[in-house]
mmCIF file of C-alpha atoms in Angstrom:
data_model
loop_
_atom_site.group_PDB
_atom_site.id
_atom_site.type_symbol
_atom_site.label_atom_id
_atom_site.label_comp_id
_atom_site.label_asym_id
_atom_site.label_seq_id
_atom_site.Cartn_x
_atom_site.Cartn_y
_atom_site.Cartn_z
ATOM 1 C CA MET A 1 0.000 0.000 0.000
ATOM 2 C CA ASN A 2 1.203 3.457 -0.896
ATOM 3 C CA ILE A 3 -1.001 5.863 1.060
ATOM 4 C CA GLN A 4 -0.886 9.606 0.540
ATOM 5 C CA ILE A 5 -3.137 11.953 2.509
ATOM 6 C CA TYR A 6 -3.634 15.358 0.883
ATOM 7 C CA VAL A 7 -4.664 18.132 3.290
ATOM 8 C CA HIS A 8 -4.712 21.917 3.195
ATOM 9 C CA LYS A 9 -5.455 22.347 6.879
ATOM 10 C CA LYS A 10 -5.751 20.076 9.853
ATOM 11 C CA ASN A 11 -9.416 19.269 10.234
ATOM 12 C CA PRO A 12 -11.196 16.423 12.052
ATOM 13 C CA ASP A 13 -11.473 14.315 8.893
ATOM 14 C CA ALA A 14 -7.761 14.674 8.119
ATOM 15 C CA LEU A 15 -6.926 13.652 11.676
ATOM 16 C CA LYS A 16 -9.277 10.635 11.336
ATOM 17 C CA ALA A 17 -7.426 9.510 8.226
ATOM 18 C CA GLU A 18 -4.031 9.845 9.886
ATOM 19 C CA ARG A 19 -5.244 8.027 13.014
ATOM 20 C CA PHE A 20 -6.827 5.213 10.955
ATOM 21 C CA PHE A 21 -3.584 4.363 9.160
ATOM 22 C CA ARG A 22 -1.347 4.999 12.187
ATOM 23 C CA GLU A 23 -3.413 2.591 14.356
ATOM 24 C CA ARG A 24 -2.962 -0.134 11.729
ATOM 25 C CA ARG A 25 0.759 0.631 11.385
ATOM 26 C CA ILE A 26 0.362 1.404 7.704
ATOM 27 C CA PRO A 27 2.929 3.935 6.514
ATOM 28 C CA PHE A 28 1.499 7.049 4.893
ATOM 29 C CA GLN A 29 2.699 10.349 3.563
ATOM 30 C CA VAL A 30 0.934 13.628 4.366
ATOM 31 C CA VAL A 31 0.982 16.111 1.480
ATOM 32 C CA ASP A 32 0.335 19.694 2.580
ATOM 33 C CA LEU A 33 -1.485 21.417 -0.275
ATOM 34 C CA GLN A 34 -0.334 24.835 0.944
ATOM 35 C CA LYS A 35 3.269 23.806 0.217
ATOM 36 C CA HIS A 36 2.767 21.314 -2.642
ATOM 37 C CA ARG A 37 0.679 22.540 -5.562
ATOM 38 C CA LEU A 38 -1.282 19.831 -7.330
ATOM 39 C CA GLY A 39 -0.513 19.270 -10.968
ATOM 40 C CA ARG A 40 -3.173 18.842 -13.622
ATOM 41 C CA LYS A 41 -2.462 15.085 -13.975
ATOM 42 C CA GLU A 42 -2.805 14.506 -10.221
ATOM 43 C CA LEU A 43 -6.085 16.405 -10.119
ATOM 44 C CA GLU A 44 -7.388 14.492 -13.153
ATOM 45 C CA THR A 45 -6.499 11.203 -11.402
ATOM 46 C CA PHE A 46 -8.541 12.302 -8.391
ATOM 47 C CA ALA A 47 -11.442 13.350 -10.625
ATOM 48 C CA ARG A 48 -11.440 10.039 -12.535
ATOM 49 C CA SER A 49 -11.655 8.072 -9.322
ATOM 50 C CA ALA A 50 -13.938 10.224 -7.158
ATOM 51 C CA GLY A 51 -15.570 12.612 -9.642
ATOM 52 C CA ALA A 52 -14.687 16.276 -10.089
ATOM 53 C CA ALA A 53 -17.761 17.525 -8.223
ATOM 54 C CA ALA A 54 -16.842 15.410 -5.164
ATOM 55 C CA LEU A 55 -13.504 17.221 -4.896
ATOM 56 C CA VAL A 56 -15.125 20.608 -4.235
ATOM 57 C CA ASP A 57 -15.649 21.746 -0.658
ATOM 58 C CA ARG A 58 -19.238 22.930 -0.373
ATOM 59 C CA ALA A 59 -19.490 22.934 3.430
ATOM 60 C CA GLY A 60 -19.937 26.282 5.116
ATOM 61 C CA ARG A 61 -20.686 29.796 4.031
ATOM 62 C CA LYS A 62 -17.074 30.661 3.159
ATOM 63 C CA ALA A 63 -16.806 27.657 0.836
ATOM 64 C CA LEU A 64 -20.049 28.580 -0.908
ATOM 65 C CA GLU A 65 -18.688 32.058 -1.661
ATOM 66 C CA ARG A 66 -16.189 30.500 -4.075
ATOM 67 C CA PRO A 67 -17.435 30.311 -7.678
ATOM 68 C CA VAL A 68 -16.227 26.697 -8.014
ATOM 69 C CA ALA A 69 -18.851 25.604 -5.462
ATOM 70 C CA HIS A 70 -21.543 26.413 -8.038
ATOM 71 C CA MET A 71 -19.934 24.873 -11.135
ATOM 72 C CA SER A 72 -21.030 21.635 -12.748
ATOM 73 C CA ASP A 73 -18.741 21.349 -15.791
ATOM 74 C CA GLU A 74 -15.826 19.038 -14.985
ATOM 75 C CA SER A 75 -13.164 20.935 -16.937
ATOM 76 C CA LEU A 76 -14.180 24.251 -15.342
ATOM 77 C CA ILE A 77 -14.069 22.656 -11.891
ATOM 78 C CA LEU A 78 -10.568 21.272 -12.500
ATOM 79 C CA ASP A 79 -9.312 24.647 -13.764
ATOM 80 C CA ALA A 80 -10.788 26.424 -10.747
ATOM 81 C CA LEU A 81 -9.280 23.892 -8.322
ATOM 82 C CA LEU A 82 -5.851 24.314 -9.899
ATOM 83 C CA ASP A 83 -6.125 28.068 -9.326
ATOM 84 C CA ASP A 84 -7.587 27.759 -5.812
ATOM 85 C CA PRO A 85 -6.527 24.505 -4.074
ATOM 86 C CA ALA A 86 -8.104 25.750 -0.825
ATOM 87 C CA ALA A 87 -11.475 24.919 -2.447
ATOM 88 C CA LEU A 88 -10.632 21.189 -2.339
ATOM 89 C CA LYS A 89 -12.540 19.023 0.099
ATOM 90 C CA CYS A 90 -10.015 17.387 2.390
ATOM 91 C CA PRO A 91 -8.637 14.939 3.148
ATOM 92 C CA ILE A 92 -8.072 13.306 -0.198
ATOM 93 C CA VAL A 93 -6.638 9.865 0.520
ATOM 94 C CA ARG A 94 -4.870 8.146 -2.348
ATOM 95 C CA ASN A 95 -3.850 4.517 -2.643
ATOM 96 C CA GLY A 96 -2.341 4.164 -6.111
ATOM 97 C CA ASN A 97 -5.124 5.063 -8.557
ATOM 98 C CA ARG A 98 -7.847 4.718 -5.913
ATOM 99 C CA VAL A 99 -8.998 7.879 -4.198
ATOM 100 C CA THR A 100 -11.397 8.785 -1.407
ATOM 101 C CA VAL A 101 -12.536 12.269 -0.508
ATOM 102 C CA GLY A 102 -13.370 12.998 3.109
ATOM 103 C CA ALA A 103 -13.377 10.429 5.904
ATOM 104 C CA ASP A 104 -14.339 7.153 4.183
ATOM 105 C CA GLU A 105 -13.281 4.491 6.669
ATOM 106 C CA ALA A 106 -15.244 1.760 4.861
ATOM 107 C CA ALA A 107 -13.142 2.208 1.718
ATOM 108 C CA TRP A 108 -9.932 2.350 3.743
ATOM 109 C CA ARG A 109 -10.880 -0.922 5.458
ATOM 110 C CA ARG A 110 -11.391 -2.552 2.041
ATOM 111 C CA TRP A 111 -7.929 -1.373 1.003
ATOM 112 C CA VAL A 112 -6.393 -2.881 4.160
ATOM 113 C CA GLU A 113 -8.238 -6.192 3.680
ATOM 114 C CA GLU A 114 -7.106 -6.425 0.046
ATOM 115 C CA ALA A 115 -3.466 -5.777 0.937
#
């Protein structure tokens, strides 16, 4: 397993992801999106697996003020997320080509069982 956890701020879901893998002694890498800008290919990989609309943070008034929160066209969403990575819903947990957005412990358990 090659786990990468993409976060732009420490939030409860990001901490859940880290705790889940730490408790199972599965090595993971935390990628801080404020320091590491996502490339187009990485973002397209996330969108293929989870869907572009699922990548957009739509929780809270501040998130809804961003134009990307109201877009439905996939290419426009990807362009907007490249320009404003803070609009990404976090954590994004990646295991190879498989991706989850948010705290999805059921999917993480499946990954552990398959490994």
